[in-house]
Structure formats: structure tokens, C-alpha cells
PDB file of C-alpha atoms in Angstrom:
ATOM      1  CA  UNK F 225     151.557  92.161 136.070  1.00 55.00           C
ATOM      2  CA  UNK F 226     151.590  94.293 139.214  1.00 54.00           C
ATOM      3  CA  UNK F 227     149.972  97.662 139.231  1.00 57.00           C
ATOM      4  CA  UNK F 228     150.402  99.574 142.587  1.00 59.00           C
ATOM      5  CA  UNK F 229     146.987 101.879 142.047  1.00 67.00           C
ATOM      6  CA  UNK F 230     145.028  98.660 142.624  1.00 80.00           C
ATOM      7  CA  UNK F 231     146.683  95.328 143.412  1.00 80.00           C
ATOM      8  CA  UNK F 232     146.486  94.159 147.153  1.00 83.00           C
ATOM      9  CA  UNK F 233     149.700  93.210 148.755  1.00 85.00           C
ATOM     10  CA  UNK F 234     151.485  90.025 148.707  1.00 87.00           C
ATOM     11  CA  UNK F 235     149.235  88.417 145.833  1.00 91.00           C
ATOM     12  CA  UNK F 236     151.001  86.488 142.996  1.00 92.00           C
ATOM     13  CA  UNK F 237     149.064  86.180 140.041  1.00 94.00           C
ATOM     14  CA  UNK F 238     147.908  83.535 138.153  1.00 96.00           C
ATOM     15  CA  UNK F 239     148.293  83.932 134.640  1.00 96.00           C
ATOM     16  CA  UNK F 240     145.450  82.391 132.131  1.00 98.00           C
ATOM     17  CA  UNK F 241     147.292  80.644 129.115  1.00 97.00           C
ATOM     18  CA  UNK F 242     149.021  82.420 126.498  1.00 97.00           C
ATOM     19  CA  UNK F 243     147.144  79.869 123.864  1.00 98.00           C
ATOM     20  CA  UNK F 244     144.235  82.679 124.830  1.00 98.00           C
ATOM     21  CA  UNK F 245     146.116  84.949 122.632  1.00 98.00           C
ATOM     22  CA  UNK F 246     145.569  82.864 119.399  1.00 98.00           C
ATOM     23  CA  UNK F 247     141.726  82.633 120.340  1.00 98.00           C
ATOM     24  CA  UNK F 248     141.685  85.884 121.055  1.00 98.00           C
ATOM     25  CA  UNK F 249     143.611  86.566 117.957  1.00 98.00           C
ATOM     26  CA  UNK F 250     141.192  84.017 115.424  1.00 98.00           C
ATOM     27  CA  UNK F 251     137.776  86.064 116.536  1.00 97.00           C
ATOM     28  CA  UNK F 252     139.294  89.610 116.231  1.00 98.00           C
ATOM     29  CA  UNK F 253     140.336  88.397 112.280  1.00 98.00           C
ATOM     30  CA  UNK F 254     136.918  86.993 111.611  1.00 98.00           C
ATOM     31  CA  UNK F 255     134.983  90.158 112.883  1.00 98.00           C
ATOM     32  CA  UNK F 256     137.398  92.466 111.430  1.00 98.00           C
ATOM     33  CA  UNK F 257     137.272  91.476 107.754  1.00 98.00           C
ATOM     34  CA  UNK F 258     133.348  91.466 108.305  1.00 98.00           C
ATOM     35  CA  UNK F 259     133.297  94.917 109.759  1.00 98.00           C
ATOM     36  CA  UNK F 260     136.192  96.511 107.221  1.00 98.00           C
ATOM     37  CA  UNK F 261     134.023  94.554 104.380  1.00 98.00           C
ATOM     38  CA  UNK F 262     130.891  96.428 105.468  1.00 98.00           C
ATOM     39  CA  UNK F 263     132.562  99.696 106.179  1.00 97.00           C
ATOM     40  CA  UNK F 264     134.286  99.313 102.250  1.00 97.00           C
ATOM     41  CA  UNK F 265     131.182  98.700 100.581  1.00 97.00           C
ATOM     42  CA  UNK F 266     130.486 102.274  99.614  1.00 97.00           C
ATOM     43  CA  UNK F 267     134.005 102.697  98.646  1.00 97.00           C
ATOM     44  CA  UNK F 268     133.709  99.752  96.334  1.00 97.00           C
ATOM     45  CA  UNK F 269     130.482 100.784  94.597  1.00 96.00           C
ATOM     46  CA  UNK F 270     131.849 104.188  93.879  1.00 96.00           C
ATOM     47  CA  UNK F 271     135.063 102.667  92.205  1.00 96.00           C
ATOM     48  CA  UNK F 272     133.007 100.278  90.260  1.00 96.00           C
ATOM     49  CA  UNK F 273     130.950 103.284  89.094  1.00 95.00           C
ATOM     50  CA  UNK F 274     127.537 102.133  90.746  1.00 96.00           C
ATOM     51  CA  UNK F 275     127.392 105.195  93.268  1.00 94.00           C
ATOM     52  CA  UNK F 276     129.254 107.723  91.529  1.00 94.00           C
ATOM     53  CA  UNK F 277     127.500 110.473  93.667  1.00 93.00           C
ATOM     54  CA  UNK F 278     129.163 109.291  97.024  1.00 95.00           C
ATOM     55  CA  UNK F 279     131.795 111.564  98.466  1.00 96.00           C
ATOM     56  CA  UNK F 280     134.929 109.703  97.518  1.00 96.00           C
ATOM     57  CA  UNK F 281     136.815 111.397 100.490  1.00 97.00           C
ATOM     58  CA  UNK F 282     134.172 109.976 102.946  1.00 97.00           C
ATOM     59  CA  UNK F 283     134.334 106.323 100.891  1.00 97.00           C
ATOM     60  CA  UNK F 284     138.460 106.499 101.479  1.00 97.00           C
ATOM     61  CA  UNK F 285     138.285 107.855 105.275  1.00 98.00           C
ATOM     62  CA  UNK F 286     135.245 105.266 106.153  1.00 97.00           C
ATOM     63  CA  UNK F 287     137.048 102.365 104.951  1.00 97.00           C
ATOM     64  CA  UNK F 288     140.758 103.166 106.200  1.00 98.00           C
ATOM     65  CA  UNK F 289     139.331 104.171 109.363  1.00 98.00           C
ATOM     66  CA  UNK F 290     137.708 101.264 109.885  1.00 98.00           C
ATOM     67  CA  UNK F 291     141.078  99.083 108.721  1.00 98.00           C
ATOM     68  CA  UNK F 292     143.103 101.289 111.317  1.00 98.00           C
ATOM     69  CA  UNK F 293     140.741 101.063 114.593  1.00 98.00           C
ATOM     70  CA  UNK F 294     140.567  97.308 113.961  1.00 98.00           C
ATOM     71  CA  UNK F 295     143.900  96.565 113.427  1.00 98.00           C
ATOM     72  CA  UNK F 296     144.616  98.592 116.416  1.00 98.00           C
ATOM     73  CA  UNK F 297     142.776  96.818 118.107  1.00 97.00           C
ATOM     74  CA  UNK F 298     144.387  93.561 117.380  1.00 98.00           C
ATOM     75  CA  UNK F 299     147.612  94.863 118.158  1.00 97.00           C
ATOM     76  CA  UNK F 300     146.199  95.057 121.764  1.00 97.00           C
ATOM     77  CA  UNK F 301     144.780  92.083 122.224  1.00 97.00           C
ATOM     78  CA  UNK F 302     148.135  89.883 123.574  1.00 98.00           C
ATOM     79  CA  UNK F 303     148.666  92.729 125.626  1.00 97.00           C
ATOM     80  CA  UNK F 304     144.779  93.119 127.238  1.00 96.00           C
ATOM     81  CA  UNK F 305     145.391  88.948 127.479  1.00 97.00           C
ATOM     82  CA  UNK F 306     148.165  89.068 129.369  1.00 96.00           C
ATOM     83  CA  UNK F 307     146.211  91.212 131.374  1.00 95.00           C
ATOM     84  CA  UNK F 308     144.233  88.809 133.227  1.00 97.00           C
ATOM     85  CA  UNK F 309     144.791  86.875 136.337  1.00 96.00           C
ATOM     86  CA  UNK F 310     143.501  85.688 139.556  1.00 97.00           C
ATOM     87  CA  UNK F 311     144.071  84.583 142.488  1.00 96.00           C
ATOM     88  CA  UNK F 312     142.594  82.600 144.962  1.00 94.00           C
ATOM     89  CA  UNK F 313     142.928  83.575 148.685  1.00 93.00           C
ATOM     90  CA  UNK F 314     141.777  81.626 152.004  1.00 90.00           C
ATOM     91  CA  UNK F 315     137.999  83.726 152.037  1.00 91.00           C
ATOM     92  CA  UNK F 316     137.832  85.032 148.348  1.00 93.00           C
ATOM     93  CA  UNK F 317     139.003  84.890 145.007  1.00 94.00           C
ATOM     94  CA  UNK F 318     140.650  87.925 142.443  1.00 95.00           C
ATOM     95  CA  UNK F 319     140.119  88.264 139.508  1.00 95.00           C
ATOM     96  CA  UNK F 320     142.035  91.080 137.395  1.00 95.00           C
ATOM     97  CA  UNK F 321     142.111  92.665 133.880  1.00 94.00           C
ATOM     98  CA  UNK F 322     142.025  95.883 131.971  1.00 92.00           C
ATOM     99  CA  UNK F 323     145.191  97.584 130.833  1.00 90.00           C
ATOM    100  CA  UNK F 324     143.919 101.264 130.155  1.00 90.00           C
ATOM    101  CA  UNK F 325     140.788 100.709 132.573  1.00 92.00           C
ATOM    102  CA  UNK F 326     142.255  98.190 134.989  1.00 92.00           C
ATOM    103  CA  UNK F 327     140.298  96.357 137.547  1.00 92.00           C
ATOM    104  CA  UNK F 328     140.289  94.163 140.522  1.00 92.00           C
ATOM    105  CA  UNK F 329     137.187  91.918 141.525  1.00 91.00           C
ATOM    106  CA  UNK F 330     136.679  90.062 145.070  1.00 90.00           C
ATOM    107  CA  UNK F 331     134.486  87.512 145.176  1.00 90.00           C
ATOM    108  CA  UNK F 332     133.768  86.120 148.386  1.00 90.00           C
ATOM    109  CA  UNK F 333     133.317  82.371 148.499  1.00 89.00           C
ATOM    110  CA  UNK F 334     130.126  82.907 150.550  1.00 86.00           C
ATOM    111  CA  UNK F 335     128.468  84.769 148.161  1.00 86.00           C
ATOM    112  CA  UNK F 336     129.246  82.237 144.833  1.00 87.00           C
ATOM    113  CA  UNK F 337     126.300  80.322 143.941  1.00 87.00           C
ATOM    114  CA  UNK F 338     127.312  78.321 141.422  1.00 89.00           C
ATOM    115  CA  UNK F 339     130.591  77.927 138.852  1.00 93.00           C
ATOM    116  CA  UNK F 340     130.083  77.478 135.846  1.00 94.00           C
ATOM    117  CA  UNK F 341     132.458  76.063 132.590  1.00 96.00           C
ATOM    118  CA  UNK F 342     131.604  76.987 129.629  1.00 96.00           C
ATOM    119  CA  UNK F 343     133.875  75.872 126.552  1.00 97.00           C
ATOM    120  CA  UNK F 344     133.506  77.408 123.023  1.00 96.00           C
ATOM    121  CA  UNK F 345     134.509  75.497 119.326  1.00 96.00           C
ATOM    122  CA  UNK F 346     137.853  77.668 119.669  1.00 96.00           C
ATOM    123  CA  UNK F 347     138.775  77.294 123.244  1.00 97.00           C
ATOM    124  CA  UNK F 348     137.828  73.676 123.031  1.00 97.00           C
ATOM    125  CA  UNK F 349     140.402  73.339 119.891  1.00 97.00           C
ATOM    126  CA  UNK F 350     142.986  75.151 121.985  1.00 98.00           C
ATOM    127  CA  UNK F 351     142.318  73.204 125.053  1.00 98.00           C
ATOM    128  CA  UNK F 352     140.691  75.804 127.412  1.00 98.00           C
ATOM    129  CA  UNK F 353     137.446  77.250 128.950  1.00 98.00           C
ATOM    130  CA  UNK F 354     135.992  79.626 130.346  1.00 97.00           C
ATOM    131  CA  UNK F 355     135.235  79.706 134.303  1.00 97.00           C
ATOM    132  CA  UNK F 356     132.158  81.868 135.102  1.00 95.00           C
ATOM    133  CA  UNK F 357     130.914  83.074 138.826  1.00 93.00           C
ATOM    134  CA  UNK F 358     127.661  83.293 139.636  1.00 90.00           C
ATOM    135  CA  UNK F 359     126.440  85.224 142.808  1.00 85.00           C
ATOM    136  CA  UNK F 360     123.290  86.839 143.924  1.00 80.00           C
ATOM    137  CA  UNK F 361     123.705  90.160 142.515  1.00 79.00           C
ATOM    138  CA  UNK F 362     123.876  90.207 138.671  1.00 77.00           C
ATOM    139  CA  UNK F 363     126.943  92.852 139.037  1.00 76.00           C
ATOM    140  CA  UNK F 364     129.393  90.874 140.781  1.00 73.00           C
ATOM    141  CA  UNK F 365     129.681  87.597 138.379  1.00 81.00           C
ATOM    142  CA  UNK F 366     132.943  87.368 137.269  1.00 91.00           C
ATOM    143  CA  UNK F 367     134.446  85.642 134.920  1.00 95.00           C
ATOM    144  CA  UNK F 368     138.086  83.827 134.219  1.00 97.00           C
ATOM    145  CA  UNK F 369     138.514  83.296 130.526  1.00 97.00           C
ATOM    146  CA  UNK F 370     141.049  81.388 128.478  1.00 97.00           C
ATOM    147  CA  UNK F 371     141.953  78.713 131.386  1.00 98.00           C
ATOM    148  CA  UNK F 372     143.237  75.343 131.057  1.00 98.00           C
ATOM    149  CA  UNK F 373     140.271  72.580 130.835  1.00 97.00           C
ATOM    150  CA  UNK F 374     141.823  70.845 133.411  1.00 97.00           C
ATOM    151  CA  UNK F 375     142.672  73.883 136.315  1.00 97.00           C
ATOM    152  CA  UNK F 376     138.873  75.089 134.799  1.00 97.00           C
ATOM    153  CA  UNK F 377     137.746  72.003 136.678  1.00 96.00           C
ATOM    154  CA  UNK F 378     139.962  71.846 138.595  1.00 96.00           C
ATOM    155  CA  UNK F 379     138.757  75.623 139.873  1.00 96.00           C
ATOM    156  CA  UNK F 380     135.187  74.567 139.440  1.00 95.00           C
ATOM    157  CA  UNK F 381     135.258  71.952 142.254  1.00 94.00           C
ATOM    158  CA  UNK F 382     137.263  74.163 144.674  1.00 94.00           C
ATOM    159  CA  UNK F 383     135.467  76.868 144.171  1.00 92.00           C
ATOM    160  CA  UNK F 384     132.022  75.132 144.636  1.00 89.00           C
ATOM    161  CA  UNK F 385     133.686  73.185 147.755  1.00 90.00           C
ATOM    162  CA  UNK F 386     134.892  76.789 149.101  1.00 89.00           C
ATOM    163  CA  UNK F 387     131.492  77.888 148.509  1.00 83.00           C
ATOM    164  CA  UNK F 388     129.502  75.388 149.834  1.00 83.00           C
ATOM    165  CA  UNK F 389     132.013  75.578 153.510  1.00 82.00           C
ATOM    166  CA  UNK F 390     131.490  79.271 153.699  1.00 75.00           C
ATOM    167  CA  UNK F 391     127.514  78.584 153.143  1.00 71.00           C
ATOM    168  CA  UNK F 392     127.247  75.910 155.885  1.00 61.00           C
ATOM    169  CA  UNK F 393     129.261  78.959 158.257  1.00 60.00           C
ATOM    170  CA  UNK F 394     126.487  81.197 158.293  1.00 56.00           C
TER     171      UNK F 394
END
């Protein structure tokens, strides 16, 4: 999971769970069959003979685009999971993700607020959650998704603790 353009030195990675992939996995099939649905109504219509005017190139194209882009997409999903780690260091934590557009976050302990863990109806089935940083300025909250429930609290109360220690410093 190492890629020299960005990662610091000497960090080891912790990996979110590969269960993340399923969840991951379950939304992408539920929003794809709604969008490719959408996108094939016109094609349906003009094979049923309701919209006989409609370009049937465009109908074809529009519909098989749509099936292609999403199931691209879902092929990159255990990929884009597998993606995402942090790491917790003695003043800050890292957070990284991206594959094409990759990215690094530092989040000072002095500057977290509050942690937050937030579970959805799939992560909860799966047995994770979600562990959300909160800091002053809107653009640095960061995010861990598709974490154990237990290292999410676990993470929650060191965090806050580490937070609260570099507060009382200032």
C-alpha cells in the first residue's frame, strides 16, 4: 500500500477491513440497477413501440453506456477499498486513500474537536463503522470508513484522549 509520491517514511499502514468490500460492493449494486433502469427507460419504450420516434442508436448507446461505466466502476471498488489506511503517530493521525487521485491527510490531535462513530444498517450487519474527525475548519475533517466497531471505539477514545492532552498543552 506504499506509494513513494506521497507516503511519509517509516509509516505502516493500517488497513480498514476487507468486509468493507462487500458493503462497498451491496450499495454500488443497489444504485447501479437504479441508474442503468433509468438510463434504459427510453430504450425500453422504443422496443415496446411507445416512442417509436427516439433515435434507437442513442436508446442502445445510453443504456450500454450506462451498464459499462457502472460496472466499471464496481470492478474498482475492492481495489479503491484496499486503498485506505491510517495511521496514528505520537502528534497526529494519517489517513490515506485514492488510487488514481491518491491522498494523504494529517490531522493534528490539537486541532480534533470531537470523534465521531457513525454506523449505517450495512456496516452495522457487517460489524463496522465509520470514524469521523471533526476540527475547526470544515476542510480538514477526515474520515476512516469501514473499521471494526470495536478499534472504531476503540479509536474514538484515544483519539478524544490525544485530543483533549494536546488541548490542555496550549
Amino acid at each position: 500500500m506504499r506509494s513513494e509520491s506521497i507516503d511519509p517514511e517509516g509509516i505502516s499502514w493500517i488497513r480498514i477491513s476487507p468486509k468493507f468490500i462487500t458493503v462497498q460492493l451491496i450499495g454500488w449494486a443497489i444504485g447501479a440497477v437504479i441508474v442503468v433502469a433509468l438510463a434504459s427507460v427510453p430504450l425500453v419504450l422504443l422496443l415496446v413501440g411507445v416512442w417509436p420516434g427516439f433515435p434507437a442508436w442513442l436508446a442502445w448507446t445510453l443504456s450500454v453506456g450506462t451498464l459499462l461505466v457502472n460496472l466499471w466502476m464496481g470492478v474498482l471498488i475492492p481495489r479503491q477499498v484496499r486503498a485506505i489506511g491510517y495511521a496514528e503517530r505520537d502528534e497526529d493521525l494519517l489517513i490515506r486513500r485514492g488510487i488514481f487521485f491518491q491522498r494523504v491527510m494529517v490531522v493534528p490531535y490539537g486541532r480534533m474537536q470531537y470523534v465521531d462513530v457513525a454506523v449505517g444498517p450495512l456496516e452495522r450487519a457487517f460489524g463496522l463503522a465509520s470514524v469521523k474527525l471533526h476540527t475547526a475548519s470544515p476542510q480538514t475533517n477526515a474520515a476512516i470508513p469501514g473499521v471494526p466497531a470495536a478499534e472504531a471505539a476503540r479509536l474514538r477514545e484515544q483519539l478524544s484522549a490525544r485530543g483533549q492532552a494536546r488541548l490542555a498543552g496550549l
